[in-house]
Coordinates of C-alpha atoms and ligand atoms in Angstrom, one line a residue:
M877 CA -14.8 -14.4 -15.1
P878 CA -12.9 -16.8 -14.2
D879 CA -14.5 -20.4 -13.0
H880 CA -14.7 -20.6 -9.5
D881 CA -14.7 -24.1 -8.8
I882 CA -11.4 -24.9 -10.5
Q883 CA -9.7 -22.0 -9.1
I884 CA -11.1 -22.7 -5.6
Q885 CA -9.5 -25.8 -4.6
D886 CA -10.6 -28.0 -1.5
G887 CA -7.7 -27.0 1.5
R888 CA -8.1 -30.3 3.3
L889 CA -7.1 -32.2 0.7
S890 CA -3.6 -33.3 0.1
A891 CA -3.9 -33.0 -4.0
S892 CA -4.9 -29.3 -3.2
I893 CA -1.7 -29.0 -1.4
D894 CA 0.8 -30.9 -3.6
L895 CA -1.2 -28.5 -6.6
A896 CA -0.5 -25.1 -4.2
V897 CA 3.2 -26.2 -3.9
R898 CA 4.1 -27.3 -7.5
Y899 CA 2.8 -23.5 -8.4
L900 CA 4.5 -21.5 -5.8
R901 CA 7.7 -23.2 -7.2
D902 CA 6.6 -22.1 -10.5
D903 CA 6.7 -18.4 -8.7
L904 CA 2.9 -18.1 -9.0
L905 CA 0.8 -16.5 -6.5
I906 CA -2.0 -18.9 -4.1
G907 CA -4.8 -17.4 -2.2
L908 CA -4.1 -19.2 0.8
P909 CA -6.4 -19.2 4.4
T910 CA -5.3 -17.5 7.6
E911 CA -7.6 -17.8 10.7
T912 CA -7.3 -13.7 10.4
V913 CA -8.1 -12.9 6.8
Y914 CA -7.0 -14.9 3.6
G915 CA -3.6 -14.4 2.4
L916 CA -2.0 -13.7 -1.3
A917 CA 0.9 -16.1 -0.5
A918 CA 4.5 -16.3 -2.5
L919 CA 7.5 -18.7 -1.2
A920 CA 9.9 -16.3 1.0
S921 CA 13.1 -17.3 -0.4
R922 CA 11.4 -16.2 -4.8
P923 CA 12.2 -12.6 -4.5
K924 CA 10.2 -12.6 -8.3
A925 CA 7.2 -13.9 -6.7
I926 CA 7.3 -11.3 -3.7
S927 CA 7.4 -8.3 -6.3
K928 CA 4.5 -9.9 -8.4
I929 CA 2.4 -9.8 -5.1
F930 CA 3.4 -6.1 -5.2
Q931 CA 2.0 -5.3 -8.0
V932 CA -1.2 -7.5 -8.2
K933 CA -2.2 -5.6 -4.8
A934 CA -1.0 -2.3 -5.8
R935 CA 1.0 -2.1 -2.7
P936 CA 3.8 0.6 -2.1
T937 CA 7.3 -1.7 -1.9
N938 CA 7.5 0.6 1.5
H939 CA 5.0 -1.9 2.9
P940 CA 6.7 -4.5 4.1
L941 CA 5.0 -8.4 4.0
I942 CA 4.5 -10.9 6.9
L943 CA 6.7 -13.7 6.9
H944 CA 4.2 -17.0 7.7
L945 CA 6.2 -19.9 8.9
A946 CA 5.2 -23.6 10.3
S947 CA 6.3 -23.0 13.8
Y948 CA 8.3 -21.3 16.2
R949 CA 11.7 -23.3 15.8
Q950 CA 12.2 -21.8 12.6
L951 CA 12.7 -18.7 13.6
E952 CA 16.1 -18.9 14.4
K953 CA 16.5 -18.9 10.9
W954 CA 14.9 -15.6 10.2
A955 CA 15.1 -13.1 13.0
Q956 CA 18.2 -13.2 15.3
N957 CA 19.0 -11.2 18.6
V958 CA 14.6 -12.0 19.9
P959 CA 14.7 -10.9 23.4
S960 CA 13.6 -13.3 26.0
Y961 CA 10.2 -12.5 26.1
V962 CA 9.3 -12.6 23.0
E963 CA 10.0 -16.7 23.7
V964 CA 7.3 -16.5 26.4
L965 CA 4.8 -14.7 23.8
C966 CA 5.5 -17.6 21.0
E967 CA 5.2 -20.2 23.2
K968 CA 1.6 -18.5 24.2
F969 CA 0.3 -16.9 21.1
W970 CA 1.8 -19.3 18.3
P971 CA -0.4 -20.5 16.2
G972 CA -1.7 -17.3 16.3
A973 CA -3.0 -13.8 15.2
L974 CA 0.1 -12.7 16.8
T975 CA 2.7 -10.9 14.7
I976 CA 5.9 -10.0 15.8
V977 CA 8.6 -7.7 14.2
L978 CA 12.2 -9.1 14.9
Q979 CA 15.6 -8.3 13.7
R980 CA 16.1 -10.4 10.2
T981 CA 18.7 -12.6 9.1
P982 CA 20.5 -12.2 5.8
Q983 CA 18.3 -15.1 5.0
V984 CA 15.3 -13.1 4.8
C985 CA 15.2 -10.5 1.0
D986 CA 15.5 -6.7 0.8
E987 CA 11.5 -7.8 -1.1
I988 CA 10.0 -8.5 1.8
T989 CA 11.0 -6.2 4.2
G990 CA 11.4 -3.0 1.6
A991 CA 15.0 -3.3 2.8
R992 CA 14.5 -2.6 6.6
K993 CA 16.4 -4.7 8.8
T994 CA 13.5 -6.0 10.8
V995 CA 10.8 -8.7 9.6
A996 CA 7.1 -9.5 10.6
I997 CA 6.8 -12.9 11.5
R998 CA 3.8 -15.2 12.3
V999 CA 2.7 -18.6 12.6
P1000 CA -0.8 -18.7 11.7
N1001 CA -3.3 -20.7 13.1
H1002 CA -5.3 -22.8 10.2
Q1003 CA -4.7 -26.0 10.0
V1004 CA -4.5 -25.7 5.9
A1005 CA -1.3 -23.1 6.2
L1006 CA -0.2 -25.2 8.5
A1007 CA -0.5 -27.9 6.3
L1008 CA 1.8 -25.8 3.0
L1009 CA 3.9 -24.5 5.7
N1010 CA 5.0 -28.0 7.0
R1011 CA 5.7 -28.7 3.3
I1012 CA 7.9 -26.6 1.9
D1013 CA 10.6 -26.1 4.1
D1014 CA 10.5 -22.3 3.2
G1015 CA 8.0 -19.4 4.5
L1016 CA 5.4 -17.8 3.3
V1017 CA 4.7 -14.3 2.8
A1018 CA 1.2 -13.2 2.3
P1019 CA -0.2 -9.9 3.3
S1020 CA -4.0 -9.8 2.4
A1021 CA -5.4 -11.2 -0.7
N1022 CA -7.7 -7.6 -1.8
R1023 CA -6.3 -4.6 -3.8
F1024 CA -4.1 -2.2 -1.6
G1025 CA -6.5 -0.1 0.9
K1026 CA -9.5 -2.0 -0.4
V1027 CA -11.2 -4.3 1.8
S1028 CA -9.7 -7.8 3.1
P1029 CA -10.8 -11.3 2.0
T1030 CA -12.2 -13.7 4.3
S1031 CA -13.7 -16.2 2.2
A1032 CA -12.0 -18.2 -0.5
K1033 CA -14.8 -16.5 -3.1
H1034 CA -13.9 -13.3 -1.6
V1035 CA -10.4 -13.7 -3.0
V1036 CA -11.7 -15.4 -6.5
D1037 CA -13.9 -11.9 -6.9
D1038 CA -10.6 -9.7 -6.0
L1039 CA -7.8 -11.3 -7.4
G1040 CA -9.3 -14.3 -9.5
D1041 CA -7.2 -13.8 -12.2
Q1042 CA -4.1 -13.2 -10.8
V1043 CA -3.7 -16.1 -9.1
A1044 CA -3.1 -19.7 -9.7
L1045 CA -5.5 -21.4 -7.3
V1046 CA -6.8 -20.4 -3.8
L1047 CA -6.7 -23.1 -1.1
D1048 CA -10.5 -23.2 0.4
G1049 CA -10.1 -23.2 4.1
G1050 CA -13.8 -21.8 4.8
V1051 CA -14.7 -18.7 6.6
C1052 CA -11.9 -17.2 9.0
D1053 CA -12.4 -18.0 12.0
I1054 CA -11.5 -14.5 13.9
G1055 CA -12.0 -12.2 10.3
V1056 CA -9.8 -9.3 11.6
E1057 CA -5.6 -8.9 10.8
S1058 CA -3.2 -10.1 13.1
T1059 CA -2.0 -7.7 15.9
I1060 CA 1.6 -6.7 15.4
L1061 CA 4.0 -6.2 17.8
D1062 CA 7.5 -4.6 17.3
C1063 CA 10.0 -5.5 19.3
T1064 CA 13.0 -4.0 18.2
R1065 CA 12.5 -0.9 20.1
S1066 CA 14.0 -0.9 24.6
S1067 CA 10.2 -1.7 25.0
P1068 CA 7.5 -3.5 22.8
Q1069 CA 5.2 -1.6 21.0
I1070 CA 1.9 -2.7 19.2
L1071 CA 1.6 -1.3 15.6
R1072 CA -1.8 -3.1 15.3
H1073 CA -4.8 -4.4 16.9
G1074 CA -6.1 -7.0 16.6
A1075 CA -7.9 -9.9 18.5
I1076 CA -5.1 -10.6 21.0
S1077 CA -4.8 -7.9 23.0
K1078 CA -2.2 -5.3 24.8
D1079 CA -3.4 -6.8 28.2
E1080 CA -3.2 -9.9 27.7
L1081 CA 0.6 -9.5 26.0
E1082 CA 1.8 -7.6 28.6
S1083 CA 0.2 -10.3 31.7
A1084 CA 1.9 -13.3 29.7
A1085 CA 4.9 -11.8 29.3
N1086 CA 5.0 -9.6 32.5
I1087 CA 5.6 -6.5 29.8
S1088 CA 4.5 -3.2 29.1
I1089 CA 3.5 -2.0 26.0
N1090 CA 3.5 1.1 24.7
L1091 CA 1.5 2.0 21.8
S1092 CA 2.2 2.9 18.2
D1093 CA 3.9 6.5 18.6
G1094 CA 2.3 7.4 15.6
E1095 CA 5.3 6.5 13.1
S1096 CA 3.7 5.2 9.9
R1097 CA 5.6 2.3 9.6
A1098 CA 2.8 -1.0 9.1
S1099 CA -0.1 -0.3 6.5
G1100 CA -2.8 -0.7 9.2
M1101 CA -1.4 2.6 10.4
L1102 CA -2.4 4.3 7.2
E1103 CA -5.2 6.8 7.9
K1104 CA -7.5 5.4 5.0
H1105 CA -7.6 1.8 4.8
Y1106 CA -9.6 -1.7 5.1
A1107 CA -12.7 0.6 2.6
P1108 CA -15.7 0.0 0.9
N1109 CA -16.7 2.0 -2.3
C1110 CA -19.4 3.2 -0.3
R1111 CA -19.6 6.0 1.7
L1112 CA -19.2 4.6 5.5
E1113 CA -20.8 6.4 8.9
L1114 CA -19.7 5.6 12.2
V1115 CA -22.0 6.1 15.1
E1116 CA -21.8 4.9 19.0
T1117 CA -25.4 3.9 19.6
T1118 CA -28.1 1.5 17.7
A1119 CA -30.3 4.7 18.7
D1120 CA -28.3 7.0 16.5
A1121 CA -27.8 4.6 13.7
K1122 CA -31.5 4.6 13.9
R1123 CA -31.5 8.0 13.7
R1124 CA -29.1 8.2 10.7
A1125 CA -30.7 5.5 9.0
A1126 CA -34.0 7.6 9.0
E1127 CA -32.6 11.0 7.7
L1128 CA -31.3 9.1 4.6
V1129 CA -33.7 7.3 3.9
S1130 CA -36.3 10.2 3.2
E1131 CA -32.7 11.1 1.2
D1132 CA -33.8 8.2 -1.0
Q1133 CA -30.5 7.0 0.0
K1134 CA -30.1 2.9 0.6
I1135 CA -28.5 2.2 3.6
E1136 CA -27.0 -1.0 5.5
I1137 CA -27.0 -1.2 9.4
L1138 CA -24.5 -2.8 11.0
D1139 CA -24.6 -3.4 14.6
F1140 CA -23.8 -6.3 16.3
F1141 CA -24.9 -5.0 19.9
G1142 CA -21.9 -6.1 21.2
D1143 CA -21.2 -8.9 20.6
L1144 CA -17.1 -8.8 19.0
I1145 CA -16.3 -12.3 18.1
V1146 CA -19.3 -12.1 15.5
Y1147 CA -18.7 -8.5 14.5
A1148 CA -15.3 -9.2 13.8
N1149 CA -15.9 -12.2 11.9
Q1150 CA -18.9 -10.7 9.0
L1151 CA -17.6 -7.2 9.4
Y1152 CA -15.6 -7.4 5.9
A1153 CA -18.1 -9.6 4.6
R1154 CA -20.7 -7.2 5.3
L1155 CA -18.8 -4.4 3.6
R1156 CA -18.2 -6.7 0.7
Q1157 CA -22.0 -7.2 0.4
A1158 CA -23.2 -4.0 0.4
D1159 CA -20.8 -2.4 -2.2
K1160 CA -22.2 -6.0 -4.2
S1161 CA -26.1 -4.9 -3.6
G1162 CA -25.8 -1.3 -4.4
V1163 CA -25.7 0.5 -0.8
D1164 CA -25.1 3.8 -0.9
V1165 CA -24.1 4.4 2.8
I1166 CA -22.9 1.9 5.5
I1167 CA -24.0 2.7 9.2
A1168 CA -22.1 0.7 11.5
V1169 CA -22.5 1.1 15.2
M1170 CA -18.9 1.3 17.2
P1171 CA -18.0 -1.9 19.6
I1172 CA -16.6 -1.0 22.6
N1173 CA -12.7 0.3 22.7
T1174 CA -11.3 -3.1 24.6
G1175 CA -9.7 -6.7 23.5
L1176 CA -11.2 -7.4 20.0
G1177 CA -13.2 -4.3 19.6
E1178 CA -10.3 -1.6 19.4
A1179 CA -9.3 -3.9 16.6
I1180 CA -12.7 -3.3 15.0
R1181 CA -13.0 0.9 15.6
D1182 CA -9.7 0.8 14.4
R1183 CA -10.5 -1.4 10.7
L1184 CA -13.9 0.7 11.0
T1185 CA -12.7 4.7 11.7
K1186 CA -9.7 3.8 8.4
A1187 CA -12.2 2.6 6.2
S1188 CA -14.6 5.0 7.3
A1189 CA -11.6 8.2 6.4
A1190 CA -11.6 6.7 2.6
S1191 CA -15.4 7.9 2.5
S1192 CA -14.5 11.9 3.3
S1193 CA -12.0 12.5 1.2
Ligands
AMP2545 P1 -0.8 -6.6 5.5 O1 -0.9 -5.8 5.0 O2 -2.2 -7.2 6.4 O3 -0.2 -7.8 4.9 O4 0.3 -6.2 6.7 C1 1.5 -6.3 7.6 C2 1.7 -5.5 8.2 O5 3.0 -5.3 8.9 C3 2.3 -4.5 7.1 O6 1.0 -3.2 8.1 C4 3.2 -4.0 7.4 O7 3.6 -2.5 7.1 C5 3.3 -4.6 9.0 N1 4.8 -4.8 8.8 C6 5.4 -5.8 8.3 N2 7.0 -5.8 8.3 C7 7.1 -5.0 8.8 C8 8.1 -4.4 9.4 N3 10.0 -4.9 9.5 N4 8.6 -3.4 10.4 C9 6.9 -2.6 10.8 N5 6.0 -3.1 10.5 C10 6.0 -4.2 9.5
MG2546 MG1 -3.9 -5.5 4.0

């Protein structure tokens, strides 16, 4: 077992940021807090370290990585032919949980994008991530710091639990504020398209930039669009109401199943914030079946429903 105390460094300390910079420049990977989930980070200009991310996560190389930048001002180095409405969106939502897919510049290496001509970019809204990004004169690529297809990490300890022997250190930035991955908006087509739901909703994006957004056409270009993802080891069943959850729980208990109910009674912010920690906790405590009450299908609720639906798809195969 790795030593949590040594490996987890307080991300608010400049000495921890110094150490992280040193490790990154040695092509090592680090755990990085963001407001969405914790990332497994490498420098964007280091193909060797980026390849390690795919190995460590067992992530297919055709699932491109999100590039994290310190500010909008760095965008022109990494993206070109940026539509004018993107400027409005970035102005309003960055730093924040919005990832924008744009045409890439030659600065972006093939390892990041799986050789696509497009790149996904965001500026995270987390003081530790921004402190690090402001030190490196580079970008950071950082997919979620978990094995591909499994539950994302929302604390430094989750990262050590999953990938402790693969990261040089984890910067501790506390529990992630939002708790689910960013909204991804593809801006490389004639009309923008949502590839993944997150805390920033389609309505907010449309009204901020006066645009009309399509939902995904189903072409699987984002791992968030796979049918199975975010999955705990135990079975996950979805119900629409608290009463349904209670009924199903009684049935399962009578079959000697150890169960856990996820129900946040309409509080979407707390639901998103605790979702992954609760899925992880259920696995740790030997739960057989998690019963999750689905939230309403608007705003953040849409993102939570998406994660739960994909997490439960893994249980049924
Ligand atoms: P994560 O797996 O949480 O790191 O999320 C990254 C998501 O962004 C994945 O689902 C990727 O497939 C998606 N993504 C990254 N780059 C691109 C791109 N160039 N075009 C479309 N989706 C992308
Ligand atoms: Mg992920």
